[in-house]
Short mmCIF file of N, CA and C in Angstrom, two decimals:
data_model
loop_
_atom_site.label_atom_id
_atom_site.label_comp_id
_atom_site.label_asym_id
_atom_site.label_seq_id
_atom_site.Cartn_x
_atom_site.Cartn_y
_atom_site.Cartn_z
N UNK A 21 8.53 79.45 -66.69
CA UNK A 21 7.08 79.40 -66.60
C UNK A 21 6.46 79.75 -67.95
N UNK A 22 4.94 79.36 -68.26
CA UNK A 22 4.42 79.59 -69.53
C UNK A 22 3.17 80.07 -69.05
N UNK A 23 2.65 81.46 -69.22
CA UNK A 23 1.63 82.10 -68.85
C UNK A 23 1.09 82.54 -70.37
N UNK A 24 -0.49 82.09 -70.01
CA UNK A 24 -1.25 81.97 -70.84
C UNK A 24 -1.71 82.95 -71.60
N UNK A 25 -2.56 82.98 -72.57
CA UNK A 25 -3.42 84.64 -72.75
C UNK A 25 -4.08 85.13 -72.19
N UNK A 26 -4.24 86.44 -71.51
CA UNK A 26 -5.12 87.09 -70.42
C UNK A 26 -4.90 86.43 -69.32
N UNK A 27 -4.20 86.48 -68.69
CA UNK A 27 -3.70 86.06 -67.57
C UNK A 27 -3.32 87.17 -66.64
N UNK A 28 -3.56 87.15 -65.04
CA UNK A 28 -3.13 88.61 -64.63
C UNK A 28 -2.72 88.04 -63.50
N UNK A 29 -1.39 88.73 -63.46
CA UNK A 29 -0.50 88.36 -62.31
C UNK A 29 -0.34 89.41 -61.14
N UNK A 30 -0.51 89.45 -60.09
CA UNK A 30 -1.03 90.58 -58.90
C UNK A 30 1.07 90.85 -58.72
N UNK A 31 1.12 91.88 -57.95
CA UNK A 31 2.66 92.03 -57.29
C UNK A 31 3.61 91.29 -56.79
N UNK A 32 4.38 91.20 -56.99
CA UNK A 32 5.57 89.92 -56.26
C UNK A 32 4.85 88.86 -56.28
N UNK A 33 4.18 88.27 -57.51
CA UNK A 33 3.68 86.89 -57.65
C UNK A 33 5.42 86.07 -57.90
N UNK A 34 5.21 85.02 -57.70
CA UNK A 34 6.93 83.88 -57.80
C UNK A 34 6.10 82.92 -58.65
N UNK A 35 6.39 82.53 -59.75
CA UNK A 35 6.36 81.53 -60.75
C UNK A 35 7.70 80.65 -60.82
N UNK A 36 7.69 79.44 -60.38
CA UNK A 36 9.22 78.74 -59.92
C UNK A 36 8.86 77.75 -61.33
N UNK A 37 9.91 77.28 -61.57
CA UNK A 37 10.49 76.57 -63.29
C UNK A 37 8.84 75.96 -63.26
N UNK A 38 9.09 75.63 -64.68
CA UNK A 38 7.67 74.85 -65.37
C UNK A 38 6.69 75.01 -65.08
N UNK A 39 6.15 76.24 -64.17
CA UNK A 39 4.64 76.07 -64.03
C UNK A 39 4.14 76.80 -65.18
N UNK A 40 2.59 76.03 -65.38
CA UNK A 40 1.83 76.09 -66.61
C UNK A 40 0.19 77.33 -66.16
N UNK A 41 0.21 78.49 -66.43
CA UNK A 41 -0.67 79.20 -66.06
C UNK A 41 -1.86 79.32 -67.87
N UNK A 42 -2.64 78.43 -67.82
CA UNK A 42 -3.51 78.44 -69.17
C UNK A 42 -4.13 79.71 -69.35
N UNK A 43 -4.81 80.14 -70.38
CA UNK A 43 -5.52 81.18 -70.80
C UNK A 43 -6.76 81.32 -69.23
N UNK A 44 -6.36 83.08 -69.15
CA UNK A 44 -7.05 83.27 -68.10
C UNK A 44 -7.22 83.18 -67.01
N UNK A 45 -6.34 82.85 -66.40
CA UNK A 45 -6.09 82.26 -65.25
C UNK A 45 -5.32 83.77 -64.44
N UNK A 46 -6.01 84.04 -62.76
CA UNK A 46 -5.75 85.19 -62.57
C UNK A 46 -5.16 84.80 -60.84
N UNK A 47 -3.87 85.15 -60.35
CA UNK A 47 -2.83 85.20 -59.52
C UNK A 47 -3.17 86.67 -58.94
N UNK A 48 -3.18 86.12 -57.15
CA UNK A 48 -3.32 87.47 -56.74
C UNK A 48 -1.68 87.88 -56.11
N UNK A 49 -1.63 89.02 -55.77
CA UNK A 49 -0.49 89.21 -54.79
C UNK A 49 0.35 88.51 -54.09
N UNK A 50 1.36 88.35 -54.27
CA UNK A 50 2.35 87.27 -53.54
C UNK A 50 2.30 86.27 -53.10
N UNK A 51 1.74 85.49 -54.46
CA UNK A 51 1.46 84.10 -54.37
C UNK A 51 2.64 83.21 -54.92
N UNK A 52 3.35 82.43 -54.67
CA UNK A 52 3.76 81.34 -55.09
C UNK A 52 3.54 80.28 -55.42
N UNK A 53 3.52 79.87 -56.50
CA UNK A 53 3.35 78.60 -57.00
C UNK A 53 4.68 77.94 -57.61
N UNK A 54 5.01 76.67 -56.65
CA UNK A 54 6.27 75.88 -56.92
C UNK A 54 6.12 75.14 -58.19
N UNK A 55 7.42 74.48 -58.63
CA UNK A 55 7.49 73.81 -60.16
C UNK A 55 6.53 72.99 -60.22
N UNK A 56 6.45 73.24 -61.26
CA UNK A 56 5.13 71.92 -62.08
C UNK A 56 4.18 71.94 -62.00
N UNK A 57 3.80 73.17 -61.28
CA UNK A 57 1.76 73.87 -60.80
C UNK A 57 1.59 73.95 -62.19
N UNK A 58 0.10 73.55 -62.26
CA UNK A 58 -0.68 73.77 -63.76
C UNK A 58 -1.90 74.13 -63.03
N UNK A 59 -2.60 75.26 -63.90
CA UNK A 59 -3.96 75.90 -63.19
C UNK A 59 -4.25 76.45 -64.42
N UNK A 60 -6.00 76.62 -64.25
CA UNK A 60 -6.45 76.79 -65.34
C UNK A 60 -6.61 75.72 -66.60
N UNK A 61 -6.03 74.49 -66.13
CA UNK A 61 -6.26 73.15 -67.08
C UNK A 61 -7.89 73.09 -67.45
N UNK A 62 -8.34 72.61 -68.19
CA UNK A 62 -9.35 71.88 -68.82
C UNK A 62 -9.47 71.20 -68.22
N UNK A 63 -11.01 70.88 -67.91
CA UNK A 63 -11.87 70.17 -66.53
C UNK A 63 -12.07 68.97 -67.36
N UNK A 64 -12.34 67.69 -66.42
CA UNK A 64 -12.59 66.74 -67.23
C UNK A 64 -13.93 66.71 -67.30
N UNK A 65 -14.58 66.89 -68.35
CA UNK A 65 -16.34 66.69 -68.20
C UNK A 65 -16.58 66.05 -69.79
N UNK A 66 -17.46 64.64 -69.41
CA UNK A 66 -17.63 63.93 -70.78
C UNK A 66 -19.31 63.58 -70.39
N UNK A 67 -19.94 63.97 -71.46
CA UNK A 67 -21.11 63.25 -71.27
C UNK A 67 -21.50 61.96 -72.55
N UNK A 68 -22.46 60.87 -72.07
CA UNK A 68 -22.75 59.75 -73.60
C UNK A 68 -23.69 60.62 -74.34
N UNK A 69 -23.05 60.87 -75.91
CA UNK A 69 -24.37 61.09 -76.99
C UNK A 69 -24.26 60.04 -77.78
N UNK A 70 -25.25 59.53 -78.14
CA UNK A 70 -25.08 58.53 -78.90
C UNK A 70 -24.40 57.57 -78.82
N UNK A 71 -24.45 56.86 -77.63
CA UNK A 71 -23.52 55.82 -77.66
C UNK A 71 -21.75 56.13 -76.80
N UNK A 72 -21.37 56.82 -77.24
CA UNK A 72 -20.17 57.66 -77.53
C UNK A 72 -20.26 58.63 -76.31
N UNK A 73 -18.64 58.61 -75.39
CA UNK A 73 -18.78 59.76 -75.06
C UNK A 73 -18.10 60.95 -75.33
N UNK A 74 -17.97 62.62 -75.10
CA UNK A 74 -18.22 63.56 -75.91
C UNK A 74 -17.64 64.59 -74.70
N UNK A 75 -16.85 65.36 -75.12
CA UNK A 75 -16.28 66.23 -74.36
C UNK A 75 -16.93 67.49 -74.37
N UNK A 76 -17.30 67.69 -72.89
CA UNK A 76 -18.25 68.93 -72.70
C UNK A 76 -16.90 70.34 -72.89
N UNK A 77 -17.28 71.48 -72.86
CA UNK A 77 -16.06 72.30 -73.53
C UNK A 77 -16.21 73.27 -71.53
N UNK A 78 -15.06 73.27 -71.19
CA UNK A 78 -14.50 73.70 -69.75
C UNK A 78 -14.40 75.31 -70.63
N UNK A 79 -15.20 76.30 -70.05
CA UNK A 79 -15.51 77.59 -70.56
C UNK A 79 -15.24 78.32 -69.07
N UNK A 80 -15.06 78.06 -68.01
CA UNK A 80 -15.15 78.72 -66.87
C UNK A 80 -13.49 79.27 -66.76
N UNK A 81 -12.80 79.78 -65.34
CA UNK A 81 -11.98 80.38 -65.06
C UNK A 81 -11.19 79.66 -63.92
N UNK A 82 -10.19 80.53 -63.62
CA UNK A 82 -9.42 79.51 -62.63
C UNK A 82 -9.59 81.31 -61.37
N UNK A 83 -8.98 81.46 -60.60
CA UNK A 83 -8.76 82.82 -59.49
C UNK A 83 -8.28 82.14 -58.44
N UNK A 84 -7.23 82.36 -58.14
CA UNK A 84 -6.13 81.96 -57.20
C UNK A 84 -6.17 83.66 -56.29
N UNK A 85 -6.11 83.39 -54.81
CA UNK A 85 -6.38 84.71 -54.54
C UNK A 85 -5.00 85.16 -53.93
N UNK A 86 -4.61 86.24 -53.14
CA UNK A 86 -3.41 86.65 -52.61
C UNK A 86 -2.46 86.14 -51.83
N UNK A 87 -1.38 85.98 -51.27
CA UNK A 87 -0.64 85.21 -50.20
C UNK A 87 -1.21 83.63 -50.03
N UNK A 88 -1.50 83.02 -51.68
CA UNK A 88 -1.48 81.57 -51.75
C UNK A 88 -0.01 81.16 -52.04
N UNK A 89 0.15 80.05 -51.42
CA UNK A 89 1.20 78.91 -51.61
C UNK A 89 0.87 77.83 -52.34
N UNK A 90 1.03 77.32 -53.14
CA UNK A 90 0.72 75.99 -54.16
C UNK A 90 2.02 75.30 -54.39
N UNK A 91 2.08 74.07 -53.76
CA UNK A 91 3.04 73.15 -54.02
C UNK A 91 3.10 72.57 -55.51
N UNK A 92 4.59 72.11 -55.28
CA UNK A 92 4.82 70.71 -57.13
C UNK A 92 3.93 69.90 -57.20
N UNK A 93 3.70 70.13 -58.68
CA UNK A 93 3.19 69.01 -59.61
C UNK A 93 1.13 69.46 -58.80
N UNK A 94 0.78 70.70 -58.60
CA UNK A 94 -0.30 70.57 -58.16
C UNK A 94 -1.21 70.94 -59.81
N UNK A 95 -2.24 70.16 -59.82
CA UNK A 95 -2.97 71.06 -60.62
C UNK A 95 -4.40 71.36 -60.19
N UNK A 96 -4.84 73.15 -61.30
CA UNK A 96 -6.07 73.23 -60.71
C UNK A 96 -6.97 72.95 -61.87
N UNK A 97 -8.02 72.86 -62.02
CA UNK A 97 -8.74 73.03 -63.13
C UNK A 97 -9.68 74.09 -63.58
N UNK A 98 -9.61 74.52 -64.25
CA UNK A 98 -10.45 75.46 -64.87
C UNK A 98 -11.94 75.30 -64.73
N UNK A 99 -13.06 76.51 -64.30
CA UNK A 99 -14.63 75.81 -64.29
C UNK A 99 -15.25 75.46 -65.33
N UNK A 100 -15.88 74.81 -65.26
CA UNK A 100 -16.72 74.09 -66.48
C UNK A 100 -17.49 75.31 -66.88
N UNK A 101 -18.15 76.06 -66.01
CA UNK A 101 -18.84 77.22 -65.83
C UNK A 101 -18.64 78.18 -64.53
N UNK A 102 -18.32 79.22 -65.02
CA UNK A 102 -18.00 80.38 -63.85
C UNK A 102 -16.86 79.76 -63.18
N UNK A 103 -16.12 79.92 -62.30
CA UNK A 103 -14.59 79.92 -61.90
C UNK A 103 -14.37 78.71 -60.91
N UNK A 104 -13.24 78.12 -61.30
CA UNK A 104 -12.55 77.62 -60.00
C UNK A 104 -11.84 78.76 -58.85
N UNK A 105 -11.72 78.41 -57.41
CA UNK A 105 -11.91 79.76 -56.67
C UNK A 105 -10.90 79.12 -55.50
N UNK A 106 -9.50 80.02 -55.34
CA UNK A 106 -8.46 79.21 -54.24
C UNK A 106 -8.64 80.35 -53.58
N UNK A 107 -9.21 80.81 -52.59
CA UNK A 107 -9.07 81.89 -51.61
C UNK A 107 -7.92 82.46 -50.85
N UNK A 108 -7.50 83.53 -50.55
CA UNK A 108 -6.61 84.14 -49.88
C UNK A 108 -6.16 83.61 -49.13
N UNK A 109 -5.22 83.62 -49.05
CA UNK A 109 -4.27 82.70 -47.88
C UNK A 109 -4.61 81.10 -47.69
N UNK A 110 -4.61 80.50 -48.66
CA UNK A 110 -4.69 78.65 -48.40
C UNK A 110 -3.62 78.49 -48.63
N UNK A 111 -2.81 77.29 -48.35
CA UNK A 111 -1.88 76.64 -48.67
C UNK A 111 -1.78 75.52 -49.03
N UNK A 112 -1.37 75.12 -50.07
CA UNK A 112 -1.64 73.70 -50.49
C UNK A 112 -0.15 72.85 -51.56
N UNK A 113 -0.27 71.98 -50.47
CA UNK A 113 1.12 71.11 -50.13
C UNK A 113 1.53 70.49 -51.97
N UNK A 114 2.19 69.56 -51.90
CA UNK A 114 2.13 68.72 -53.55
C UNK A 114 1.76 67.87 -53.69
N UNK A 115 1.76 67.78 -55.52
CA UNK A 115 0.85 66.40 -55.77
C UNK A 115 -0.80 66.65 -55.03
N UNK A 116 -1.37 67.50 -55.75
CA UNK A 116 -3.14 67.83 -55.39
C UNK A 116 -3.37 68.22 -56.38
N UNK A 117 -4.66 67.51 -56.36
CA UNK A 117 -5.69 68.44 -57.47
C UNK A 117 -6.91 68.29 -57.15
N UNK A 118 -7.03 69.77 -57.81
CA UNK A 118 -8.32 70.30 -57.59
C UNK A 118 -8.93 70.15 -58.81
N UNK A 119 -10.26 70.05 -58.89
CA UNK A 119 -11.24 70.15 -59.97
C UNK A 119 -12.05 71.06 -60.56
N UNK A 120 -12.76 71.12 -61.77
CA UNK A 120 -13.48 72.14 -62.09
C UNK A 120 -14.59 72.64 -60.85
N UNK A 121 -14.70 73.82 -60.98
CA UNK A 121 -15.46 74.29 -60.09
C UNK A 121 -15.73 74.81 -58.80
N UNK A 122 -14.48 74.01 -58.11
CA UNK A 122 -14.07 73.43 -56.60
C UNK A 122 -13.90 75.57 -55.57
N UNK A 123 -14.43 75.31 -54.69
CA UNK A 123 -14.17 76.66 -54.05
C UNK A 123 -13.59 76.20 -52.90
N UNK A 124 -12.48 76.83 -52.41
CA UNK A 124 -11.64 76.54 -51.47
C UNK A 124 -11.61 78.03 -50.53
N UNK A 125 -12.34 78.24 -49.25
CA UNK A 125 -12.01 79.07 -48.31
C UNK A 125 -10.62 79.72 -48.20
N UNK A 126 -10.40 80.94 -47.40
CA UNK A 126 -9.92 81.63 -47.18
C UNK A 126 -8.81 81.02 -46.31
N UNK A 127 -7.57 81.14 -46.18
CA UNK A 127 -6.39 80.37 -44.79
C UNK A 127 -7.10 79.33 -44.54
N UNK A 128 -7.30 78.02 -45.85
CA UNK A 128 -7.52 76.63 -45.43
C UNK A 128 -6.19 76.09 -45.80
N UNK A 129 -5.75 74.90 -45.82
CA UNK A 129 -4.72 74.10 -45.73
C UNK A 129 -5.11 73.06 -46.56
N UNK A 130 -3.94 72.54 -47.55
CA UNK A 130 -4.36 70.95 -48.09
C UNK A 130 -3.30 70.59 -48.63
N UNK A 131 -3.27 69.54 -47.65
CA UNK A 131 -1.87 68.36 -47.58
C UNK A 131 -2.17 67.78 -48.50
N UNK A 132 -0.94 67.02 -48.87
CA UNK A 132 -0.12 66.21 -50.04
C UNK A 132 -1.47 65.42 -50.78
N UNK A 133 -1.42 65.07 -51.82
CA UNK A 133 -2.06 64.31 -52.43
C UNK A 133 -3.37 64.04 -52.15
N UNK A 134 -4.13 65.34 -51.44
CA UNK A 134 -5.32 65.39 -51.67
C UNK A 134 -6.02 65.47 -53.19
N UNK A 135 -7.47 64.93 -52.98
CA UNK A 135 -8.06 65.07 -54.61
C UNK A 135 -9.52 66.05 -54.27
N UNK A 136 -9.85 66.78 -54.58
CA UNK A 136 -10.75 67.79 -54.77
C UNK A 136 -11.85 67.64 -55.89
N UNK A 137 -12.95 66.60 -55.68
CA UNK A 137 -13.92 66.60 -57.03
C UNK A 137 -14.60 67.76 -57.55
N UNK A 138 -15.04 67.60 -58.69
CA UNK A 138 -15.37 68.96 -59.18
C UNK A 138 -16.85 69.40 -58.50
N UNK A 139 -16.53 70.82 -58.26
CA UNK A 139 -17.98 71.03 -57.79
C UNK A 139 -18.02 71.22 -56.17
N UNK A 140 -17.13 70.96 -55.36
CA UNK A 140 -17.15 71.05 -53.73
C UNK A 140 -16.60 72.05 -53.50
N UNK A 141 -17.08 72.71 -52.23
CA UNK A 141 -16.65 73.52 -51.26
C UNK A 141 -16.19 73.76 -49.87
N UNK A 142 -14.80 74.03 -50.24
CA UNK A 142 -14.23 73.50 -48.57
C UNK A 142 -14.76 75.52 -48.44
N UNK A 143 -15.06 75.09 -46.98
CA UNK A 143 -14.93 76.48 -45.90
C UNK A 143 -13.66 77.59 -45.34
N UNK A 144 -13.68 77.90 -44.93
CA UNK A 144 -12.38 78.87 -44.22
C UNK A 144 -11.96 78.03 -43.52
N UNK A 145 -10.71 78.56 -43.01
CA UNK A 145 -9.68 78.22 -41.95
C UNK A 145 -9.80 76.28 -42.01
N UNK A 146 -10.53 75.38 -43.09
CA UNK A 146 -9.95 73.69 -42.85
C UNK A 146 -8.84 73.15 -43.74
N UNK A 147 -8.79 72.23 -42.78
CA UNK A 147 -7.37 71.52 -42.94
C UNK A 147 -8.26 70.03 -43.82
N UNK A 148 -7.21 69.94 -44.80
CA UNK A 148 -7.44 68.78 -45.12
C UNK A 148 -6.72 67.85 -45.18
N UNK A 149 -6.40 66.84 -44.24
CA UNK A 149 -5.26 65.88 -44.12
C UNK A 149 -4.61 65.24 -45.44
N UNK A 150 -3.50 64.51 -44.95
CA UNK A 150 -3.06 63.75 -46.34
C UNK A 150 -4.03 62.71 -47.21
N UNK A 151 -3.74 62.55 -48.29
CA UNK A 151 -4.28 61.83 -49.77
C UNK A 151 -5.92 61.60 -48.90
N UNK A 152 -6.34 62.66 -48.58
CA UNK A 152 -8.25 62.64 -48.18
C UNK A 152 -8.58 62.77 -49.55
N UNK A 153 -9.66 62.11 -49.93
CA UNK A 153 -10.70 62.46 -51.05
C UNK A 153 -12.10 63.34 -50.87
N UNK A 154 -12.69 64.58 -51.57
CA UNK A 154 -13.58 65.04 -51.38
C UNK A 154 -14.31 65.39 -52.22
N UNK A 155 -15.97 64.57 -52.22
CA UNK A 155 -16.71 64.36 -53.07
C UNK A 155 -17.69 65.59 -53.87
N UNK A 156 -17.75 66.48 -54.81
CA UNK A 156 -18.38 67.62 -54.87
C UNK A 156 -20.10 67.50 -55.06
#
């Protein structure tokens, strides 16, 4: 695993091969994240100046909370402003990503190859079926 600068890892956190934890990015208590999780990535945000478009700068945070599960190859993104937010106890299957901003309830669920736009908020305790899209 490659953990970033300022990064804080809670008790019996499990980091399994290659996952990528970027600057700042904060793991609560006995969370696992399987190979190839990346969190804390750089949000995609481009706006046109001039013609041209122009990469807005992803300044926000990532907070993964306690007794999360994060499947392979998931990534999260970092907030554009103020935090991306995985709440206590979710579980979330492989191949997902989440986006800048995105707040995810407390013991929600999200199957395989869901996509998470930046900016939405799932609730507590939902399930989000396989490869669903959700608009923020």
């Amino acid at each position: 695993a490659v953990v970033g600068d300022d990064c804080e890892l809670g008790e019996d956190v499990v980091l399994h091969a290659q996952v990528t934890l970027y600057a700042g990015v904060r793991v609560g208590a006995r969370s696992i994240l399987h190979a190839g999780v990346r969190a804390g990535v750089d949000g995609f945000g481009y706006v046109y100046a001039d013609g041209v478009q122009r990469k807005v700068p992803q300044v926000g945070g990532c907070v993964i909370g306690a007794d999360v599960e994060i499947g392979a190859n998931t990534t999260i993104d970092r907030g554009s402003v103020g935090a991306t937010e995985i709440g206590d106890g979710v579980k979330i299957d492989n191949l997902v990503h989440i986006a800048h901003n995105v707040r995810i309830g407390e013991h929600s669920i999200v199957v395989a190859q869901v996509g998470i736009a930046g900016s939405a908020t799932i609730g507590r305790r939902v399930t989000l079926g396989g490869q669903a899209g959700v608009n923020g």
